[in-house]
PDB file of C-alpha atoms in Angstrom:
ATOM      1  CA  UNK A   1     102.463 101.272  68.640  1.00  0.00           C
ATOM      2  CA  UNK A   2     104.168  99.946  65.671  1.00  0.00           C
ATOM      3  CA  UNK A   3     102.385  99.787  62.220  1.00  0.00           C
ATOM      4  CA  UNK A   4     101.664  96.320  61.588  1.00  0.00           C
ATOM      5  CA  UNK A   5     103.978  94.714  59.309  1.00  0.00           C
ATOM      6  CA  UNK A   6     103.174  93.661  55.523  1.00  0.00           C
ATOM      7  CA  UNK A   7     102.571  90.148  55.143  1.00  0.00           C
ATOM      8  CA  UNK A   8     104.804  88.023  52.036  1.00  0.00           C
ATOM      9  CA  UNK A   9     101.643  88.079  50.299  1.00  0.00           C
ATOM     10  CA  UNK A  10     100.880  92.214  50.351  1.00  0.00           C
ATOM     11  CA  UNK A  11     104.971  92.127  49.549  1.00  0.00           C
ATOM     12  CA  UNK A  12     104.456  90.577  46.573  1.00  0.00           C
ATOM     13  CA  UNK A  13     100.877  92.656  45.659  1.00  0.00           C
ATOM     14  CA  UNK A  14     102.859  96.086  46.437  1.00  0.00           C
ATOM     15  CA  UNK A  15     105.861  95.237  44.428  1.00  0.00           C
ATOM     16  CA  UNK A  16     103.535  94.550  41.504  1.00  0.00           C
ATOM     17  CA  UNK A  17     100.887  97.682  42.166  1.00  0.00           C
ATOM     18  CA  UNK A  18     104.448  99.516  42.096  1.00  0.00           C
ATOM     19  CA  UNK A  19     105.950  98.302  38.954  1.00  0.00           C
ATOM     20  CA  UNK A  20     102.675  99.028  37.155  1.00  0.00           C
ATOM     21  CA  UNK A  21     102.403 102.603  38.668  1.00  0.00           C
ATOM     22  CA  UNK A  22     105.687 103.129  37.139  1.00  0.00           C
ATOM     23  CA  UNK A  23     105.019 101.773  33.797  1.00  0.00           C
ATOM     24  CA  UNK A  24     107.934  99.445  34.287  1.00  0.00           C
ATOM     25  CA  UNK A  25     105.522  97.013  33.409  1.00  0.00           C
ATOM     26  CA  UNK A  26     103.271  98.415  30.841  1.00  0.00           C
ATOM     27  CA  UNK A  27      99.310  97.280  30.525  1.00  0.00           C
ATOM     28  CA  UNK A  28      99.955  94.442  28.325  1.00  0.00           C
ATOM     29  CA  UNK A  29     103.222  93.577  29.354  1.00  0.00           C
ATOM     30  CA  UNK A  30     104.604  90.361  31.073  1.00  0.00           C
ATOM     31  CA  UNK A  31     105.666  90.413  34.817  1.00  0.00           C
ATOM     32  CA  UNK A  32     108.367  88.207  36.522  1.00  0.00           C
ATOM     33  CA  UNK A  33     107.851  84.875  36.953  1.00  0.00           C
ATOM     34  CA  UNK A  34     106.941  83.154  40.115  1.00  0.00           C
ATOM     35  CA  UNK A  35     110.276  81.980  40.851  1.00  0.00           C
ATOM     36  CA  UNK A  36     111.820  85.026  39.746  1.00  0.00           C
ATOM     37  CA  UNK A  37     109.157  87.057  42.264  1.00  0.00           C
ATOM     38  CA  UNK A  38     110.192  84.369  44.596  1.00  0.00           C
ATOM     39  CA  UNK A  39     113.856  85.048  44.583  1.00  0.00           C
ATOM     40  CA  UNK A  40     113.912  88.912  44.163  1.00  0.00           C
ATOM     41  CA  UNK A  41     111.231  89.278  47.309  1.00  0.00           C
ATOM     42  CA  UNK A  42     112.954  86.558  49.817  1.00  0.00           C
ATOM     43  CA  UNK A  43     108.829  85.061  49.296  1.00  0.00           C
ATOM     44  CA  UNK A  44     107.771  81.554  48.955  1.00  0.00           C
ATOM     45  CA  UNK A  45     106.290  80.607  45.651  1.00  0.00           C
ATOM     46  CA  UNK A  46     102.859  79.938  47.769  1.00  0.00           C
ATOM     47  CA  UNK A  47     102.582  83.925  48.452  1.00  0.00           C
ATOM     48  CA  UNK A  48     103.393  84.466  45.302  1.00  0.00           C
ATOM     49  CA  UNK A  49     100.497  82.523  44.238  1.00  0.00           C
ATOM     50  CA  UNK A  50      98.234  84.057  46.406  1.00  0.00           C
ATOM     51  CA  UNK A  51      98.935  87.578  45.505  1.00  0.00           C
ATOM     52  CA  UNK A  52      98.856  86.879  41.656  1.00  0.00           C
ATOM     53  CA  UNK A  53      95.345  85.282  42.206  1.00  0.00           C
ATOM     54  CA  UNK A  54      94.362  88.217  44.472  1.00  0.00           C
ATOM     55  CA  UNK A  55      95.390  90.263  41.414  1.00  0.00           C
ATOM     56  CA  UNK A  56      93.908  88.962  38.430  1.00  0.00           C
ATOM     57  CA  UNK A  57      90.742  88.212  41.043  1.00  0.00           C
ATOM     58  CA  UNK A  58      89.964  92.123  40.280  1.00  0.00           C
ATOM     59  CA  UNK A  59      90.918  92.058  37.074  1.00  0.00           C
ATOM     60  CA  UNK A  60      94.099  93.259  37.059  1.00  0.00           C
ATOM     61  CA  UNK A  61      96.296  90.470  35.598  1.00  0.00           C
ATOM     62  CA  UNK A  62      95.122  87.936  32.929  1.00  0.00           C
ATOM     63  CA  UNK A  63      96.856  84.439  32.789  1.00  0.00           C
ATOM     64  CA  UNK A  64      97.399  81.975  30.313  1.00  0.00           C
ATOM     65  CA  UNK A  65      99.206  78.708  30.433  1.00  0.00           C
ATOM     66  CA  UNK A  66     102.773  78.897  29.438  1.00  0.00           C
ATOM     67  CA  UNK A  67     102.681  82.436  29.157  1.00  0.00           C
ATOM     68  CA  UNK A  68     102.571  83.802  33.180  1.00  0.00           C
ATOM     69  CA  UNK A  69     100.917  86.720  33.595  1.00  0.00           C
ATOM     70  CA  UNK A  70     100.259  89.904  32.044  1.00  0.00           C
ATOM     71  CA  UNK A  71      98.729  93.369  33.020  1.00  0.00           C
ATOM     72  CA  UNK A  72      95.052  93.493  31.505  1.00  0.00           C
ATOM     73  CA  UNK A  73      94.751  97.251  33.247  1.00  0.00           C
ATOM     74  CA  UNK A  74      96.106  99.898  35.007  1.00  0.00           C
ATOM     75  CA  UNK A  75      95.224 100.040  39.032  1.00  0.00           C
ATOM     76  CA  UNK A  76      91.884 103.139  38.753  1.00  0.00           C
ATOM     77  CA  UNK A  77      90.491 100.510  36.328  1.00  0.00           C
ATOM     78  CA  UNK A  78      91.470  97.096  38.519  1.00  0.00           C
ATOM     79  CA  UNK A  79      89.416  99.150  41.244  1.00  0.00           C
ATOM     80  CA  UNK A  80      86.209  99.908  38.557  1.00  0.00           C
ATOM     81  CA  UNK A  81      86.775  96.390  38.128  1.00  0.00           C
ATOM     82  CA  UNK A  82      85.861  95.803  42.191  1.00  0.00           C
ATOM     83  CA  UNK A  83      83.148  98.188  42.092  1.00  0.00           C
ATOM     84  CA  UNK A  84      81.532  96.813  39.003  1.00  0.00           C
ATOM     85  CA  UNK A  85      81.437  93.384  40.654  1.00  0.00           C
ATOM     86  CA  UNK A  86      79.769  94.797  43.645  1.00  0.00           C
ATOM     87  CA  UNK A  87      77.469  96.592  41.805  1.00  0.00           C
ATOM     88  CA  UNK A  88      76.450  93.354  39.581  1.00  0.00           C
ATOM     89  CA  UNK A  89      75.702  91.562  43.370  1.00  0.00           C
ATOM     90  CA  UNK A  90      73.613  94.265  44.838  1.00  0.00           C
ATOM     91  CA  UNK A  91      72.097  97.104  43.663  1.00  0.00           C
ATOM     92  CA  UNK A  92      73.326 100.392  44.456  1.00  0.00           C
ATOM     93  CA  UNK A  93      71.642 103.263  44.215  1.00  0.00           C
ATOM     94  CA  UNK A  94      73.347 106.645  43.583  1.00  0.00           C
ATOM     95  CA  UNK A  95      73.401 108.196  47.035  1.00  0.00           C
ATOM     96  CA  UNK A  96      75.766 105.546  47.948  1.00  0.00           C
ATOM     97  CA  UNK A  97      78.240 106.585  45.605  1.00  0.00           C
ATOM     98  CA  UNK A  98      77.691 110.013  46.664  1.00  0.00           C
ATOM     99  CA  UNK A  99      77.995 109.376  50.199  1.00  0.00           C
ATOM    100  CA  UNK A 100      81.605 107.692  49.346  1.00  0.00           C
ATOM    101  CA  UNK A 101      82.768 110.556  47.104  1.00  0.00           C
ATOM    102  CA  UNK A 102      81.815 113.205  49.237  1.00  0.00           C
ATOM    103  CA  UNK A 103      83.400 111.527  52.134  1.00  0.00           C
ATOM    104  CA  UNK A 104      86.726 111.201  50.448  1.00  0.00           C
ATOM    105  CA  UNK A 105      86.450 114.266  48.609  1.00  0.00           C
ATOM    106  CA  UNK A 106      86.755 116.095  51.793  1.00  0.00           C
ATOM    107  CA  UNK A 107      89.572 114.194  52.956  1.00  0.00           C
ATOM    108  CA  UNK A 108      91.287 115.095  49.560  1.00  0.00           C
ATOM    109  CA  UNK A 109      90.628 118.727  50.095  1.00  0.00           C
ATOM    110  CA  UNK A 110      91.502 118.918  54.008  1.00  0.00           C
ATOM    111  CA  UNK A 111      94.798 116.776  52.538  1.00  0.00           C
ATOM    112  CA  UNK A 112      95.324 119.246  49.867  1.00  0.00           C
ATOM    113  CA  UNK A 113      95.437 122.234  51.885  1.00  0.00           C
ATOM    114  CA  UNK A 114      97.599 120.495  54.716  1.00  0.00           C
ATOM    115  CA  UNK A 115     100.123 119.352  52.254  1.00  0.00           C
ATOM    116  CA  UNK A 116     100.435 122.791  50.204  1.00  0.00           C
ATOM    117  CA  UNK A 117      98.062 123.980  46.708  1.00  0.00           C
ATOM    118  CA  UNK A 118      99.578 125.842  43.917  1.00  0.00           C
ATOM    119  CA  UNK A 119      98.713 128.725  42.723  1.00  0.00           C
ATOM    120  CA  UNK A 120      98.619 126.376  39.283  1.00  0.00           C
ATOM    121  CA  UNK A 121      96.271 123.663  40.677  1.00  0.00           C
ATOM    122  CA  UNK A 122      93.633 126.895  41.326  1.00  0.00           C
ATOM    123  CA  UNK A 123      94.133 127.753  37.910  1.00  0.00           C
ATOM    124  CA  UNK A 124      93.682 124.739  36.409  1.00  0.00           C
ATOM    125  CA  UNK A 125      90.383 124.340  38.626  1.00  0.00           C
ATOM    126  CA  UNK A 126      89.140 127.593  37.278  1.00  0.00           C
ATOM    127  CA  UNK A 127      89.602 127.000  33.793  1.00  0.00           C
ATOM    128  CA  UNK A 128      87.681 123.563  34.369  1.00  0.00           C
ATOM    129  CA  UNK A 129      84.913 125.652  35.956  1.00  0.00           C
ATOM    130  CA  UNK A 130      84.937 128.220  33.407  1.00  0.00           C
ATOM    131  CA  UNK A 131      84.793 125.872  30.515  1.00  0.00           C
ATOM    132  CA  UNK A 132      81.990 123.823  31.918  1.00  0.00           C
ATOM    133  CA  UNK A 133      79.862 127.063  32.537  1.00  0.00           C
ATOM    134  CA  UNK A 134      80.665 127.896  28.085  1.00  0.00           C
ATOM    135  CA  UNK A 135      79.768 124.044  27.600  1.00  0.00           C
ATOM    136  CA  UNK A 136      76.431 123.963  29.311  1.00  0.00           C
ATOM    137  CA  UNK A 137      75.097 126.937  27.506  1.00  0.00           C
ATOM    138  CA  UNK A 138      75.198 125.357  24.422  1.00  0.00           C
ATOM    139  CA  UNK A 139      74.417 121.807  26.496  1.00  0.00           C
ATOM    140  CA  UNK A 140      74.639 121.153  30.020  1.00  0.00           C
ATOM    141  CA  UNK A 141      75.574 117.255  29.087  1.00  0.00           C
ATOM    142  CA  UNK A 142      78.562 118.767  27.518  1.00  0.00           C
ATOM    143  CA  UNK A 143      79.682 120.565  30.687  1.00  0.00           C
ATOM    144  CA  UNK A 144      80.134 117.057  32.738  1.00  0.00           C
ATOM    145  CA  UNK A 145      83.210 116.074  30.985  1.00  0.00           C
ATOM    146  CA  UNK A 146      85.023 119.291  32.864  1.00  0.00           C
ATOM    147  CA  UNK A 147      82.982 118.449  36.218  1.00  0.00           C
ATOM    148  CA  UNK A 148      84.470 114.952  36.589  1.00  0.00           C
ATOM    149  CA  UNK A 149      88.415 116.535  35.766  1.00  0.00           C
ATOM    150  CA  UNK A 150      87.635 119.376  38.327  1.00  0.00           C
ATOM    151  CA  UNK A 151      86.853 116.567  41.183  1.00  0.00           C
ATOM    152  CA  UNK A 152      89.785 114.578  39.823  1.00  0.00           C
ATOM    153  CA  UNK A 153      92.017 117.249  40.241  1.00  0.00           C
ATOM    154  CA  UNK A 154      90.938 117.615  43.820  1.00  0.00           C
ATOM    155  CA  UNK A 155      91.935 114.319  44.596  1.00  0.00           C
ATOM    156  CA  UNK A 156      95.035 114.733  42.954  1.00  0.00           C
ATOM    157  CA  UNK A 157      95.833 117.677  45.008  1.00  0.00           C
ATOM    158  CA  UNK A 158      95.935 115.372  47.892  1.00  0.00           C
ATOM    159  CA  UNK A 159      99.066 113.802  46.916  1.00  0.00           C
ATOM    160  CA  UNK A 160      97.865 110.657  47.896  1.00  0.00           C
ATOM    161  CA  UNK A 161      97.686 108.038  45.653  1.00  0.00           C
ATOM    162  CA  UNK A 162      95.238 105.867  46.655  1.00  0.00           C
ATOM    163  CA  UNK A 163      92.645 107.820  47.882  1.00  0.00           C
ATOM    164  CA  UNK A 164      93.163 109.633  43.788  1.00  0.00           C
ATOM    165  CA  UNK A 165      92.843 106.024  41.999  1.00  0.00           C
ATOM    166  CA  UNK A 166      89.652 105.099  44.796  1.00  0.00           C
ATOM    167  CA  UNK A 167      88.187 108.685  43.620  1.00  0.00           C
ATOM    168  CA  UNK A 168      88.707 108.354  39.820  1.00  0.00           C
ATOM    169  CA  UNK A 169      87.193 104.903  39.714  1.00  0.00           C
ATOM    170  CA  UNK A 170      83.788 106.561  41.806  1.00  0.00           C
ATOM    171  CA  UNK A 171      83.501 108.886  39.237  1.00  0.00           C
ATOM    172  CA  UNK A 172      83.793 107.000  36.557  1.00  0.00           C
ATOM    173  CA  UNK A 173      79.772 105.213  38.071  1.00  0.00           C
ATOM    174  CA  UNK A 174      78.629 108.758  39.072  1.00  0.00           C
ATOM    175  CA  UNK A 175      78.632 109.706  35.517  1.00  0.00           C
ATOM    176  CA  UNK A 176      76.049 107.988  34.606  1.00  0.00           C
ATOM    177  CA  UNK A 177      73.692 109.312  36.947  1.00  0.00           C
ATOM    178  CA  UNK A 178      74.709 112.902  36.004  1.00  0.00           C
ATOM    179  CA  UNK A 179      74.399 112.179  32.820  1.00  0.00           C
ATOM    180  CA  UNK A 180      70.826 111.393  32.836  1.00  0.00           C
ATOM    181  CA  UNK A 181      69.783 114.233  35.685  1.00  0.00           C
ATOM    182  CA  UNK A 182      72.018 116.651  33.604  1.00  0.00           C
ATOM    183  CA  UNK A 183      69.902 115.983  29.853  1.00  0.00           C
ATOM    184  CA  UNK A 184      66.784 117.598  31.540  1.00  0.00           C
ATOM    185  CA  UNK A 185      68.947 119.999  34.007  1.00  0.00           C
ATOM    186  CA  UNK A 186      67.410 123.723  34.046  1.00  0.00           C
ATOM    187  CA  UNK A 187      69.331 126.954  33.978  1.00  0.00           C
ATOM    188  CA  UNK A 188      69.105 127.847  37.373  1.00  0.00           C
ATOM    189  CA  UNK A 189      70.129 124.424  38.844  1.00  0.00           C
ATOM    190  CA  UNK A 190      73.629 124.508  36.466  1.00  0.00           C
ATOM    191  CA  UNK A 191      74.005 127.600  38.109  1.00  0.00           C
ATOM    192  CA  UNK A 192      74.151 126.584  41.483  1.00  0.00           C
ATOM    193  CA  UNK A 193      75.993 123.828  40.693  1.00  0.00           C
ATOM    194  CA  UNK A 194      78.832 126.047  39.089  1.00  0.00           C
ATOM    195  CA  UNK A 195      78.434 128.555  42.058  1.00  0.00           C
ATOM    196  CA  UNK A 196      79.007 125.511  44.764  1.00  0.00           C
ATOM    197  CA  UNK A 197      82.324 124.773  42.275  1.00  0.00           C
ATOM    198  CA  UNK A 198      83.607 128.123  42.233  1.00  0.00           C
ATOM    199  CA  UNK A 199      82.885 127.954  46.133  1.00  0.00           C
ATOM    200  CA  UNK A 200      84.971 125.207  47.016  1.00  0.00           C
ATOM    201  CA  UNK A 201      87.542 126.542  44.654  1.00  0.00           C
ATOM    202  CA  UNK A 202      87.458 129.960  46.901  1.00  0.00           C
ATOM    203  CA  UNK A 203      88.045 128.422  50.158  1.00  0.00           C
ATOM    204  CA  UNK A 204      90.803 125.648  49.113  1.00  0.00           C
ATOM    205  CA  UNK A 205      92.445 129.279  47.461  1.00  0.00           C
ATOM    206  CA  UNK A 206      92.321 130.372  50.995  1.00  0.00           C
ATOM    207  CA  UNK A 207      93.212 127.477  52.730  1.00  0.00           C
ATOM    208  CA  UNK A 208      90.262 127.163  54.852  1.00  0.00           C
ATOM    209  CA  UNK A 209      89.720 123.322  55.577  1.00  0.00           C
ATOM    210  CA  UNK A 210      86.594 123.695  57.621  1.00  0.00           C
ATOM    211  CA  UNK A 211      85.033 125.994  54.471  1.00  0.00           C
ATOM    212  CA  UNK A 212      86.264 123.250  51.838  1.00  0.00           C
ATOM    213  CA  UNK A 213      84.689 120.476  53.364  1.00  0.00           C
ATOM    214  CA  UNK A 214      81.232 122.478  54.123  1.00  0.00           C
ATOM    215  CA  UNK A 215      81.088 123.230  50.804  1.00  0.00           C
ATOM    216  CA  UNK A 216      81.648 120.091  48.976  1.00  0.00           C
ATOM    217  CA  UNK A 217      79.173 118.918  51.006  1.00  0.00           C
ATOM    218  CA  UNK A 218      77.111 121.473  50.256  1.00  0.00           C
ATOM    219  CA  UNK A 219      77.908 121.193  46.719  1.00  0.00           C
ATOM    220  CA  UNK A 220      76.765 116.821  47.031  1.00  0.00           C
ATOM    221  CA  UNK A 221      73.627 118.013  48.749  1.00  0.00           C
ATOM    222  CA  UNK A 222      72.826 119.778  45.967  1.00  0.00           C
ATOM    223  CA  UNK A 223      73.628 117.378  43.248  1.00  0.00           C
ATOM    224  CA  UNK A 224      71.814 115.104  45.105  1.00  0.00           C
ATOM    225  CA  UNK A 225      68.868 116.642  44.932  1.00  0.00           C
ATOM    226  CA  UNK A 226      69.131 117.360  41.168  1.00  0.00           C
ATOM    227  CA  UNK A 227      68.995 113.755  40.628  1.00  0.00           C
ATOM    228  CA  UNK A 228      66.680 113.102  43.232  1.00  0.00           C
ATOM    229  CA  UNK A 229      64.158 115.092  41.496  1.00  0.00           C
ATOM    230  CA  UNK A 230      64.981 113.982  37.790  1.00  0.00           C
ATOM    231  CA  UNK A 231      64.546 110.756  38.945  1.00  0.00           C
ATOM    232  CA  UNK A 232      60.926 111.658  40.522  1.00  0.00           C
ATOM    233  CA  UNK A 233      59.960 113.446  37.207  1.00  0.00           C
ATOM    234  CA  UNK A 234      60.909 110.587  35.246  1.00  0.00           C
ATOM    235  CA  UNK A 235      58.921 107.874  37.764  1.00  0.00           C
ATOM    236  CA  UNK A 236      56.422 110.309  37.510  1.00  0.00           C
ATOM    237  CA  UNK A 237      55.672 110.668  33.913  1.00  0.00           C
ATOM    238  CA  UNK A 238      55.584 106.691  33.737  1.00  0.00           C
ATOM    239  CA  UNK A 239      52.987 106.531  35.831  1.00  0.00           C
ATOM    240  CA  UNK A 240      50.784 109.022  34.173  1.00  0.00           C
ATOM    241  CA  UNK A 241      51.524 107.004  30.359  1.00  0.00           C
ATOM    242  CA  UNK A 242      50.659 103.757  32.251  1.00  0.00           C
ATOM    243  CA  UNK A 243      47.404 105.074  33.815  1.00  0.00           C
ATOM    244  CA  UNK A 244      46.790 106.575  30.289  1.00  0.00           C
ATOM    245  CA  UNK A 245      47.189 103.496  28.466  1.00  0.00           C
ATOM    246  CA  UNK A 246      45.044 101.627  31.008  1.00  0.00           C
ATOM    247  CA  UNK A 247      42.429 103.857  30.683  1.00  0.00           C
ATOM    248  CA  UNK A 248      41.784 103.453  26.881  1.00  0.00           C
ATOM    249  CA  UNK A 249      43.085 107.103  25.816  1.00  0.00           C
ATOM    250  CA  UNK A 250      43.552 108.018  21.932  1.00  0.00           C
ATOM    251  CA  UNK A 251      47.601 108.707  21.307  1.00  0.00           C
ATOM    252  CA  UNK A 252      46.263 112.059  20.819  1.00  0.00           C
ATOM    253  CA  UNK A 253      44.433 112.180  24.152  1.00  0.00           C
ATOM    254  CA  UNK A 254      47.691 110.794  25.817  1.00  0.00           C
ATOM    255  CA  UNK A 255      50.218 113.432  24.097  1.00  0.00           C
ATOM    256  CA  UNK A 256      48.167 116.197  25.072  1.00  0.00           C
ATOM    257  CA  UNK A 257      47.671 115.441  29.003  1.00  0.00           C
ATOM    258  CA  UNK A 258      51.089 114.235  29.220  1.00  0.00           C
ATOM    259  CA  UNK A 259      52.619 117.249  28.047  1.00  0.00           C
ATOM    260  CA  UNK A 260      50.077 119.182  30.361  1.00  0.00           C
ATOM    261  CA  UNK A 261      51.429 116.775  33.480  1.00  0.00           C
ATOM    262  CA  UNK A 262      54.725 117.344  32.601  1.00  0.00           C
ATOM    263  CA  UNK A 263      55.493 120.965  31.843  1.00  0.00           C
ATOM    264  CA  UNK A 264      53.167 121.669  35.371  1.00  0.00           C
ATOM    265  CA  UNK A 265      55.811 119.451  37.337  1.00  0.00           C
ATOM    266  CA  UNK A 266      58.811 120.854  35.247  1.00  0.00           C
ATOM    267  CA  UNK A 267      58.061 124.027  36.768  1.00  0.00           C
ATOM    268  CA  UNK A 268      57.829 122.999  40.512  1.00  0.00           C
ATOM    269  CA  UNK A 269      61.593 121.707  39.969  1.00  0.00           C
TER     270      UNK A 269
END
């Protein structure tokens, strides 16, 4: 079965993507005019306008009367705009994003192994984990930067540009959830997360796709458990505070009882 031929509109979109990816047209730069695109790509002006409006709709391009279209952001930021629009219309839970990231990252790991992993790739992943571990000793939140770089590196190793762009964009959203949960992560939880990162590297270095997929799934399972436990912890804290206030307790009494309750719950996490 032959691949479906691209439509004239898709032809224009792919051409513009290429201009942006190769930085032939940089952010803030002006695209060729509608007439130029029509002639160079041998498509109708209607198709050109449809493509330009589509890319403008996702925030990749902007236009002004008399100036034509200019590049507003890169492909990854454009995808982020699409995800933001989805989140603005409908509530998205962190597990929704996590499930998509897990599915994409397991595929990225599979492709990375299939296409060949260089020793430099493994060294870079190990470097991120080492920096993550060092940063976490001072403050777990400081380790987030290297966690993000770790997962984005796996995406890059797939050598699939579109997959990499999507993972980059999604990781921007999950960072917010990670930030909230890692502010109160325990030493044992951080140690467990670091171990899962190291196991992922080990399986990638061995070239074991099945094991790599298993370790990535396990990593996201543990990460989700930590985030969920923090959500539960915060919700429980709010419930306790609301109840004490409604019962007419003094500020000192609220502080004492809240502290005792939170301490008990934190020991159980």
